Coordinates of C-alpha atoms in Angstrom, one line a residue:
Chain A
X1 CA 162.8 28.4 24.5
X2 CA 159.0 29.2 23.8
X3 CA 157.4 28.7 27.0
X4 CA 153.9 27.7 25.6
X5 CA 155.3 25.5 23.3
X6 CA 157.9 23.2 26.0
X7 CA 154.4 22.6 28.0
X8 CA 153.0 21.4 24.3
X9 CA 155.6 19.2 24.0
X10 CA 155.1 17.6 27.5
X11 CA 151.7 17.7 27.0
X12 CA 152.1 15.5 23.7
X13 CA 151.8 12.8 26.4
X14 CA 148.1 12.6 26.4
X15 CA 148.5 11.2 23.3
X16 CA 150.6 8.7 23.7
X17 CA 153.9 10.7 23.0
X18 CA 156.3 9.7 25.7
X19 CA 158.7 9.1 23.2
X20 CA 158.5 12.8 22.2
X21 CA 160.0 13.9 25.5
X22 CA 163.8 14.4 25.8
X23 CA 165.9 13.9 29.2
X24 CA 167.1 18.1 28.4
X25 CA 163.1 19.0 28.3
X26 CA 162.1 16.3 31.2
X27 CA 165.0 17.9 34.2
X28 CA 164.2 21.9 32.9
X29 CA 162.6 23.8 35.9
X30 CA 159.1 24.1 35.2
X31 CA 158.0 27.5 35.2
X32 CA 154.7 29.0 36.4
X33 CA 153.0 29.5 33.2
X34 CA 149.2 28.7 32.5
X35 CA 148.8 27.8 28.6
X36 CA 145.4 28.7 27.7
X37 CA 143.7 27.9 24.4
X38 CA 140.4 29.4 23.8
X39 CA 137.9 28.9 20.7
X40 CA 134.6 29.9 20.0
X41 CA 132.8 27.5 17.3
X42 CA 129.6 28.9 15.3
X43 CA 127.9 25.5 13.5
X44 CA 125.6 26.4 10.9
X45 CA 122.8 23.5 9.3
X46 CA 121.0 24.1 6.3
X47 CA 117.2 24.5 5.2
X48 CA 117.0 26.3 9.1
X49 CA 117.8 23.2 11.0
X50 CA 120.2 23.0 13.9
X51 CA 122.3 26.6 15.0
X52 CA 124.9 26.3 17.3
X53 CA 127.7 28.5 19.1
X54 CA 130.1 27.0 21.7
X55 CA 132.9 28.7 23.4
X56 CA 135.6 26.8 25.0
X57 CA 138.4 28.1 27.1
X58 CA 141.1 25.2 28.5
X59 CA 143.9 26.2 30.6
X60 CA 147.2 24.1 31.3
X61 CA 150.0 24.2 34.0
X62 CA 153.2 22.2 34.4
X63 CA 153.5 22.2 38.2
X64 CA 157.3 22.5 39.6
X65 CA 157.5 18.3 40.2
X66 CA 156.5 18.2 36.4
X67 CA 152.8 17.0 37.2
X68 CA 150.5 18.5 34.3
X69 CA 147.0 19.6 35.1
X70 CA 144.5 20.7 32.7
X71 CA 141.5 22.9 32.6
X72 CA 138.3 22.9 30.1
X73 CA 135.1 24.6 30.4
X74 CA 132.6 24.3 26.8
X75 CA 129.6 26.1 26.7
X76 CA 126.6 25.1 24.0
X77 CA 123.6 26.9 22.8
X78 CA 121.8 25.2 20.3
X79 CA 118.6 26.7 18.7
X80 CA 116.4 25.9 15.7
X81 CA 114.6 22.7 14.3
X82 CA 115.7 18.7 14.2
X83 CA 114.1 15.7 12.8
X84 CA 112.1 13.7 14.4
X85 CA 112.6 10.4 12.6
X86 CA 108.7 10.8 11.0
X87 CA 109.0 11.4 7.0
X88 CA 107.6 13.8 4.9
X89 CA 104.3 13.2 3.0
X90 CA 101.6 13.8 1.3
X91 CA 99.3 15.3 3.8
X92 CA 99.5 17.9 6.2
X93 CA 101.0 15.9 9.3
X94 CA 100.2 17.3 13.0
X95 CA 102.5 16.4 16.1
X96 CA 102.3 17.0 20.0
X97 CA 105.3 18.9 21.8
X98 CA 107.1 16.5 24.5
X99 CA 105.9 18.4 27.1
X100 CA 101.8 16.5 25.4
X101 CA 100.4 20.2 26.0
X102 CA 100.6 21.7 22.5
X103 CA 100.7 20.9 18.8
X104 CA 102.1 21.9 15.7
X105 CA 101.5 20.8 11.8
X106 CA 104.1 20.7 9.5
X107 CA 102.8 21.0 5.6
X108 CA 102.1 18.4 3.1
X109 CA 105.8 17.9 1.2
X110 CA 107.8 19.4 4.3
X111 CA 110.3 17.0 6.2
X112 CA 108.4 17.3 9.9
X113 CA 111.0 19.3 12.3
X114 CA 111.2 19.7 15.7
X115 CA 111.6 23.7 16.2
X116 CA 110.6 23.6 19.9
X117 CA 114.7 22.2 19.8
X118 CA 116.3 24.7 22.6
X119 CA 119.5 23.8 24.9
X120 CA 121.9 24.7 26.7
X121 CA 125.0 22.8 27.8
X122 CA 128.0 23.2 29.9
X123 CA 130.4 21.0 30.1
X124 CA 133.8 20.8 32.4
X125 CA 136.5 18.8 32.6
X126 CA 140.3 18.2 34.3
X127 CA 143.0 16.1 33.9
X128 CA 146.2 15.2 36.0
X129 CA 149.1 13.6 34.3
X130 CA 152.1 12.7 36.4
X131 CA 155.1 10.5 36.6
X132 CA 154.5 6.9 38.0
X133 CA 157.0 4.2 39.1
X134 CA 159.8 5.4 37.1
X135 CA 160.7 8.2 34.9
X136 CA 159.2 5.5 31.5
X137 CA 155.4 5.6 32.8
X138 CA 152.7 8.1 33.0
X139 CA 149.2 8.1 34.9
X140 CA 146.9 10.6 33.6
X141 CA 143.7 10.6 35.1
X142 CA 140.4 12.9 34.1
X143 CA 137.0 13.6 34.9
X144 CA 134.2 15.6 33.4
X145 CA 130.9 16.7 34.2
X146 CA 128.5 18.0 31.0
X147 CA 124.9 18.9 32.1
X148 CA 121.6 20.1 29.9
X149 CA 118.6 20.9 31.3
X150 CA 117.6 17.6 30.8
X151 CA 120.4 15.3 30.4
X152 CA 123.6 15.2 32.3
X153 CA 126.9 12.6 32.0
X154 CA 129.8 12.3 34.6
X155 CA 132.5 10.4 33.3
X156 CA 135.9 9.0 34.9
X157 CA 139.1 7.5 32.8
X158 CA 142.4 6.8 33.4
X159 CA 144.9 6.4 31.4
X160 CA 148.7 4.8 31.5
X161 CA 151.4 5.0 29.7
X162 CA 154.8 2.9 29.2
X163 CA 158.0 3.7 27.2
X164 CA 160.1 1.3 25.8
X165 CA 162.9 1.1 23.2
X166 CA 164.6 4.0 24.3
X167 CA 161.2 5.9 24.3
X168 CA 160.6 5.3 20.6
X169 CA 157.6 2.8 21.6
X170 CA 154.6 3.9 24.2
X171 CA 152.3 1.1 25.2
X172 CA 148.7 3.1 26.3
X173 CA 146.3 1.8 28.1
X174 CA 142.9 3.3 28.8
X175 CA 139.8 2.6 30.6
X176 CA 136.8 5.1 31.2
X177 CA 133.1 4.9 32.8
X178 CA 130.2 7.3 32.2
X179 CA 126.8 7.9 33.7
X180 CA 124.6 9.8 32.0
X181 CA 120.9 10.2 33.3
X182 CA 117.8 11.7 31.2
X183 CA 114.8 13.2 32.7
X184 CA 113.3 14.5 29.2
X185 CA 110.6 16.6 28.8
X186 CA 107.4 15.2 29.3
X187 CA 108.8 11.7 30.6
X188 CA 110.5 8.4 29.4
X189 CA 107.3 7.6 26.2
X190 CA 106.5 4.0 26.3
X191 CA 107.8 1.9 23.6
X192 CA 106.3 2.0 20.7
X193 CA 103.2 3.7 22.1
X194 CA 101.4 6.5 19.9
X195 CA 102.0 9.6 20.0
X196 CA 98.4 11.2 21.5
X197 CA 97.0 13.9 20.0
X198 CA 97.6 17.1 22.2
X199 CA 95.9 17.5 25.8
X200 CA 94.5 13.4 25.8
X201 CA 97.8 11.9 27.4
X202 CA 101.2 11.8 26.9
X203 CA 101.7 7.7 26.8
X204 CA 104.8 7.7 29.1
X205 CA 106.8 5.1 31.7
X206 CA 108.6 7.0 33.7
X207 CA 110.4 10.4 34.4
X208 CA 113.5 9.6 33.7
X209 CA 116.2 6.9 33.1
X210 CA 120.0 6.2 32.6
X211 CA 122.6 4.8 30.6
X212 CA 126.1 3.5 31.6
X213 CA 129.0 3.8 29.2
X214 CA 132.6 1.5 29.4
X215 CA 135.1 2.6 27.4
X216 CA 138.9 0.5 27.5
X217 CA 141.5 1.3 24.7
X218 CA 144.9 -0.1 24.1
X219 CA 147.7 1.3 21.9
X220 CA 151.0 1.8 20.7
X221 CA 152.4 4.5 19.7
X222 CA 156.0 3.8 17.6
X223 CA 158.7 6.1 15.9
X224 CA 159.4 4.8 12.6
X225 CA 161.9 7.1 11.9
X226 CA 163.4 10.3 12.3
X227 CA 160.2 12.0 11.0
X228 CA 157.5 9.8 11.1
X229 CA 155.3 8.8 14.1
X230 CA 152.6 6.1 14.0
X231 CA 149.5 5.0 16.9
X232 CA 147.3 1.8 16.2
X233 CA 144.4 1.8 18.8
X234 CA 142.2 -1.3 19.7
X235 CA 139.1 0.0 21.2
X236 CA 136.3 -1.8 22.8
X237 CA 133.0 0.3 24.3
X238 CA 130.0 -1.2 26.3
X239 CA 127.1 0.7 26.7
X240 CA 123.9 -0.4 28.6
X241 CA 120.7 1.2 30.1
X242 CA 118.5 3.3 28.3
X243 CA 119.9 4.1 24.6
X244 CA 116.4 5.1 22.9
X245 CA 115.9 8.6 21.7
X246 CA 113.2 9.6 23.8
X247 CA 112.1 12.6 21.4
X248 CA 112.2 10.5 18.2
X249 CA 109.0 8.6 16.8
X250 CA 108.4 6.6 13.8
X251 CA 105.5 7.0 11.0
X252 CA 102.9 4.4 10.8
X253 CA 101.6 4.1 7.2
X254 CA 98.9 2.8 5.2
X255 CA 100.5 -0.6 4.2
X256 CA 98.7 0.0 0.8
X257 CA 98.8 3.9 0.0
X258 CA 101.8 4.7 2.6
X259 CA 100.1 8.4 4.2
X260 CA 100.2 8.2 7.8
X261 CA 96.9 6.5 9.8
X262 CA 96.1 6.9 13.3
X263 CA 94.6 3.7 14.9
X264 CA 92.3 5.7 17.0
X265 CA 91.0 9.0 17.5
X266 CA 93.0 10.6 20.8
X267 CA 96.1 8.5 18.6
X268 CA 98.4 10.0 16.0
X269 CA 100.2 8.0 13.3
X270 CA 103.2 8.2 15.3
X271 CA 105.1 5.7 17.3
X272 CA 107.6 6.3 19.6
X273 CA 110.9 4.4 19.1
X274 CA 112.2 1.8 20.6
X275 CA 116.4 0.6 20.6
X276 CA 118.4 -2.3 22.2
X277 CA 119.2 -1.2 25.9
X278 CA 122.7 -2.4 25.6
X279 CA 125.2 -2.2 22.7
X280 CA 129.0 -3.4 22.2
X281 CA 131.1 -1.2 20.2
X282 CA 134.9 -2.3 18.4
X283 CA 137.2 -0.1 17.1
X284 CA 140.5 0.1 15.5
X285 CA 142.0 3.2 14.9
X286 CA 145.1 4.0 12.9
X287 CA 147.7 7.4 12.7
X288 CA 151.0 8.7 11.1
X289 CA 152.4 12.0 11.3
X290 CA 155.0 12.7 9.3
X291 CA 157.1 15.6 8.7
X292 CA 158.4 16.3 4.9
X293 CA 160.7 18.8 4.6
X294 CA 158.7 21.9 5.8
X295 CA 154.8 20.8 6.2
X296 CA 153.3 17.9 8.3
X297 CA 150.7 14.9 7.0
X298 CA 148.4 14.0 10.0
X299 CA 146.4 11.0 8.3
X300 CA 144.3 8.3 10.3
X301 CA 141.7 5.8 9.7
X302 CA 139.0 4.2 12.0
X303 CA 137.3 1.1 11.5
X304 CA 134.2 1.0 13.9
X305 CA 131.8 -2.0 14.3
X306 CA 128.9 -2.8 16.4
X307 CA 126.5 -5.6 17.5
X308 CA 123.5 -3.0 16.3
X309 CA 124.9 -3.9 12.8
X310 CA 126.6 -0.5 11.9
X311 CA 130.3 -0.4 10.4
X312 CA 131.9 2.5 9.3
X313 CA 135.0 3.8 8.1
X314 CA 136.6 7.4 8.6
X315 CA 139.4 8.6 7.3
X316 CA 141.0 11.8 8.1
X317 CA 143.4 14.1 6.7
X318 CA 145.3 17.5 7.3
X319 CA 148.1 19.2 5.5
X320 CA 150.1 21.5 7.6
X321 CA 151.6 23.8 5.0
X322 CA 154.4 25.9 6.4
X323 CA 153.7 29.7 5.5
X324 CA 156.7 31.1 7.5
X325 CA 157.2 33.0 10.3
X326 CA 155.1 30.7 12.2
X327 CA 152.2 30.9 10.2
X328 CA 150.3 28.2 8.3
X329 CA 147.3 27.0 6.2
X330 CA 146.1 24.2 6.9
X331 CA 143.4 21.4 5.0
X332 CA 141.3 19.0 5.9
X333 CA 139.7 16.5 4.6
X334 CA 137.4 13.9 6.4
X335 CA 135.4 11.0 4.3
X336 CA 132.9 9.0 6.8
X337 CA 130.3 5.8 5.8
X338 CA 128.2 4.1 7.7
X339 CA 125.7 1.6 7.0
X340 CA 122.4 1.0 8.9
X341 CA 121.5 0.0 12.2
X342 CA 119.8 -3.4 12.1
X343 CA 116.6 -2.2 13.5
X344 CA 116.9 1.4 11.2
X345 CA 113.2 1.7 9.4
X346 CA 111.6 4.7 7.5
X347 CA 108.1 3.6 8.7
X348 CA 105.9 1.0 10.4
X349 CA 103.4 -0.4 8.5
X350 CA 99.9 -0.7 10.6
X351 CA 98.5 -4.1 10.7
X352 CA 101.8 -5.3 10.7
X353 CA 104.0 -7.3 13.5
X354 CA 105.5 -4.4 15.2
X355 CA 109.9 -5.8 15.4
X356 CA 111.5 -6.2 18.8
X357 CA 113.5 -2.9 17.9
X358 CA 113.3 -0.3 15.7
X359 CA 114.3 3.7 14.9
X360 CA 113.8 6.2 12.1
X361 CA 116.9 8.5 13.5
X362 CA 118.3 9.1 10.4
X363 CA 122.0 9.1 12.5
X364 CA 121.5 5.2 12.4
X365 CA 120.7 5.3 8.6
X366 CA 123.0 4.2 5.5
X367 CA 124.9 7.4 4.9
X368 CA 128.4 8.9 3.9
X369 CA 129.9 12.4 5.1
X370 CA 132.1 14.5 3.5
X371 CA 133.9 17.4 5.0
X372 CA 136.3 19.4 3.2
X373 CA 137.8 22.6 5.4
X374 CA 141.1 25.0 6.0
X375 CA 142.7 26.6 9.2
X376 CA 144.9 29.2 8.8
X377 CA 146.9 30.4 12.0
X378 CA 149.0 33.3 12.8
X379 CA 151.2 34.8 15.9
X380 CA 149.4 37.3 17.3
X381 CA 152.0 39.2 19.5
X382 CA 154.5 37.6 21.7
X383 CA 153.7 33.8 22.7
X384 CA 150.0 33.7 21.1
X385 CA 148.2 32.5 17.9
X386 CA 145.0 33.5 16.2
X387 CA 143.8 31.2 14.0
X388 CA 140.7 31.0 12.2
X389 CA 138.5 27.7 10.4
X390 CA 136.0 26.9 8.0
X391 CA 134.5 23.8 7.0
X392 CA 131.5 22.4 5.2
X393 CA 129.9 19.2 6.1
X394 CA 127.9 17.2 3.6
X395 CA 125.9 14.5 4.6
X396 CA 124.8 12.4 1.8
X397 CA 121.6 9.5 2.9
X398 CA 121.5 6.6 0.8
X399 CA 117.3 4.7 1.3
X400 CA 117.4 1.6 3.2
X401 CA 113.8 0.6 2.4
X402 CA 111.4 0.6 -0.6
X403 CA 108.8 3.2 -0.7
X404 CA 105.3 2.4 -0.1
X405 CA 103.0 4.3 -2.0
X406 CA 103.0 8.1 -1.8
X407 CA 105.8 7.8 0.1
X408 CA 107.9 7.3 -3.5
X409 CA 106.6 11.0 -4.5
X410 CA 108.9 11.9 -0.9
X411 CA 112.8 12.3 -0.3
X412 CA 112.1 10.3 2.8
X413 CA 115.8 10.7 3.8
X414 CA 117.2 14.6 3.2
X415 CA 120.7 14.7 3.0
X416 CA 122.1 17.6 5.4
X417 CA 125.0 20.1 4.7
X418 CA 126.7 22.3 7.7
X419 CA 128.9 25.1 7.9
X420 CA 131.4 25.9 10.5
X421 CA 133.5 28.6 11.1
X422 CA 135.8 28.4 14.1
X423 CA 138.0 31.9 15.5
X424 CA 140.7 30.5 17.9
X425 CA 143.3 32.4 20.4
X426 CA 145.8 30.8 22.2
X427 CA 148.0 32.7 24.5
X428 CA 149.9 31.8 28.0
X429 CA 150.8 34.3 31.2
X430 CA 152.7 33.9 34.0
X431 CA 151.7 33.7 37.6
Chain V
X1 CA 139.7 -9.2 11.4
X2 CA 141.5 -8.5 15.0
X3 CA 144.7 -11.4 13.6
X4 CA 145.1 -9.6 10.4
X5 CA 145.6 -6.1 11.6
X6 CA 147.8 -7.9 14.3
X7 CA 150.2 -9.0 12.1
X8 CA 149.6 -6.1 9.9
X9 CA 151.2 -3.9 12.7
X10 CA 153.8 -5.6 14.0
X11 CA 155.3 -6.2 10.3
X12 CA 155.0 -2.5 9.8
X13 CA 156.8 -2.2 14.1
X14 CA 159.8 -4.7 12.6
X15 CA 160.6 -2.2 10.0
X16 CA 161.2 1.0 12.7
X17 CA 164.8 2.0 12.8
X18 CA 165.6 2.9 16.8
X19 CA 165.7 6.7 16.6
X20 CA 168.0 8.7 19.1
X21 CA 167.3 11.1 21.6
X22 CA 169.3 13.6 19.9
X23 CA 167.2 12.6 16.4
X24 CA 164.0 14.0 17.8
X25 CA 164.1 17.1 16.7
X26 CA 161.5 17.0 14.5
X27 CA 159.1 14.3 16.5
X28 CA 159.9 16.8 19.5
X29 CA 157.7 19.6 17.5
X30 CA 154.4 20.4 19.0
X31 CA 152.7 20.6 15.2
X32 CA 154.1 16.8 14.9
X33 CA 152.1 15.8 18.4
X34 CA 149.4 13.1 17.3
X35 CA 146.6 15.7 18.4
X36 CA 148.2 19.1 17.2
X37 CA 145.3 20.8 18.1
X38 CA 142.8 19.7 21.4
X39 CA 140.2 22.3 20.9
X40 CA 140.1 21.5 16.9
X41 CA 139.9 17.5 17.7
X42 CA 137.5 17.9 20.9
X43 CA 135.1 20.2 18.7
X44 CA 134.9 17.9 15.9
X45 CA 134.5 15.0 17.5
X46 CA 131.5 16.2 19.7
X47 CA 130.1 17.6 15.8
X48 CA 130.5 14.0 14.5
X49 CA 129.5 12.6 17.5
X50 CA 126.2 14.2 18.0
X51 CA 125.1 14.0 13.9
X52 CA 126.9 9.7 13.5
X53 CA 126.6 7.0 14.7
X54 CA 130.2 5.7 15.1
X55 CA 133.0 7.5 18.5
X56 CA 135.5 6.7 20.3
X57 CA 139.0 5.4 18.3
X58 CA 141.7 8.0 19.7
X59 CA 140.7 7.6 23.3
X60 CA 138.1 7.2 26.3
X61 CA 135.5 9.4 28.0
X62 CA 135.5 13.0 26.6
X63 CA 131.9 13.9 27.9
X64 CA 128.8 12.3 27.5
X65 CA 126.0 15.0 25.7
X66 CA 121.9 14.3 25.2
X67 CA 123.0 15.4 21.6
X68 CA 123.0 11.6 20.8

């Protein structure tokens, strides 16, 4: 038997695949094999916005009392320009860096960018999965550590699982924490403050802040049949501390003409935005796999809903289709909407009642993503696979409020396309 | 909402037939695992993740970013 592929099967058990274990596989002696996968990821936006490349290398090992660690290391190094939540208009606009020591101007017409947008990230993880009480249940527990220069998130979970039904049902049961801390550049901006004009102060509270994030999932994972394999997931996710963007503002307009005003001189017509410091997330999440003769459907739906006001719906789909000799093509298809936040705004209007909450992150807006892509995968020698992915990601932003004045001569929210192309190599060796 | 989808799933459990070990050939496949691919799913999730507004579904934790 394929070496790299009885660890897979074991492995299925991170996802809820007890079931997919049989008593021959579960009393084999383990050998001492490390199964590595390894990717490297090159992410692509249009009209020069966000550029990406992250390598990732994970390594697994069954250990001889059938324990199952795992390995992941990601590295991310993003360069190029993001949005800043202020709109394009008619005028030339002008904005200070973070850091409140320099400026730049972005021309009359041009969707103000960001292009001081540099980081780094490297993030690690590990898992243990083992046997617990009886040969039915599994504990696996994780942790992971993911640090920017100015942001950095340690997370726990753990994770149990329980078969049944002569292991054609898994209950799963989940719970995770994560604290994250931000120290951005320049400082933690005052709510809805201005944004100052370069070298006159930087309107800021503090250095830096910190959020705390609960995750708890419950599942069940059943066989239907010989072939077909389903998971329903209840989700529920708290997160509280400090959720605002710290590097996105908001346009203040003219009420009457909508071009930007400043209230004062050493003031520009930007406010930095402020968002809820706690929010309750719900999800359900739904998955088959089924096998038709040769290829495999992987299909699954998530309903997500959330006391900022956004639902959405995903679904997700990919074909296997068997090419022979281990090889394969393989489609995808993905089909997200969201609607927006509560608090989502294109502009403030000066004069006006500033709300308790609000954001221009065009992430909390009314939109709908498309993504339409194909893997094909090869072996590559004895016990290893090459595979290679493309995919295109369209983001398509529908207006949530009615322009004001100039701002009608403006695509106030650009859609945004991405392209990805994804070389993969997985391989395992012996110790 | 939470009732509906309830009783949605366990009229869809009641119709399972109770497949045997020796039957599992096919679920037994690593390309049939819920998560064929970790690197594929873990990638695209952090993309969607970092450029949506919606996570989480398939499981907990997985790495908090500044990306969002």
């Amino acid at each position: 038997m394929n070496k790299r592929k009885k660890i897979r099967e074991k492995l299925s058990f991170a996802s809820a695949a007890l079931l997919q274990m049989t008593s021959a596989s579960a009393t084999e002696t383990p050998d001492e094999t490390w199964d590595m996968s390894s990717a490297i990821l090159f992410y692509n936006e249009s009209d020069g916005r966000v550029s990406a490349i992250e390598p990732v290398i994970s390594g697994t090992k069954e250990l001889k009392n059938g324990d199952i660690i795992n390995l992941k290391a990601v590295f991310d190094s993003l360069t190029g320009a993001t949005p800043t939540g202020a709109h394009a208009s008619s005028t030339d606009q002008t904005f200070t860096n973070p850091s409140g020591k320099k400026s730049y101007t972005v021309t009359a017409g041009e969707l103000p960018l960001d292009d001081t947008f540099l980081d780094t990230r490297v993030a690690l993880s590990g898992s243990w999965n083992s046997a617990v009480f009886d040969n039915y249940s599994r504990l696996i527990l994780s942790g992971n550590l993911s640090k920017e220069f100015d942001y950095s998130s340690l997370g726990v979970s753990a994770n149990f699982l329980r078969d049944f039904n002569n292991r054609n049902t898994t209950f799963n049961a989940a719970l995770g924490l994560s604290s994250d801390s931000i120290e951005p550049s320049g400082g933690i901006p005052t709510a809805f403050a201005n944004m100052k004009v370069a070298g006159t102060g930087t309107n800021r509270d503090a250095t830096d802040d910190s959020k705390t994030i609960t995750d708890f999932i419950f599942g069940v994972t059943q066989v239907i049949n010989r072939s077909t394999l389903m998971q329903f997931n209840l989700g529920v996710s708290e997160s509280s501390g400090y959720l605002t963007d710290p590097y996105k503002i908001i346009t203040l307009i003219d009420p009457v003409n909508g071009l930007p005003i400043a209230t004062s001189g050493d003031d520009l017509p930007y406010l930095y935005e402020n968002r809820p410091d706690s929010r309750s997330r719900q999800t359900f999440f739904w998955k088959t796999v089924h096998h038709l003769n040769e290829d495999i459907i992987n299909i699954s739906y998530r309903y997500h809903t959330d006391d900022w006001g956004i639902d959405s719906h995903t679904i997700d789909f990919h074909y296997r289709y068997e090419l022979g000799n281990g090889s394969y093509l393989q489609p995808h298809l993905r089909y997200y909407s969201q609607n927006a936040a509560d608090f989502f705004t294109t502009s403030l209007a000066d004069g006006q009642a500033l709300p308790e909450f609000a954001s221009a992150d065009y992430r909390l807006g009314d939109f709908i993503t498309s993504t339409i892509g194909i893997k094909y995968a090869t072996p590559a020698g004895k016990n290893s696979e090459f595979s290679v992915r493309a995919e295109i990601i369209s983001q398509t932003q529908n207006e949530v409020n009615t322009p004001v004045g100039d701002q009608a001569n403006h695509d106030l929210t650009p859609d945004l396309d991405s392209f990805i192309i994804q070389l993969g190599y997985d391989f395992y060796f012996e110790q | 909402m939470y009732k509906l989808i309830l009783i949605l799933n366990l009229f869809l459990l009641s119709a399972c037939t109770t497949v045997q070990p020796w039957d599992k050939d096919l679920l037994a496949k690593p390309s049939m695992a819920l998560v064929p691919s970790e690197i594929d799913n873990a990638l695209d999730e952090h993309i969607y993740f970092s450029k949506e507004a919606s996570m989480g579904g398939q499981g907990v934790g997985g790495g908090g970013c500044g990306c969002n």
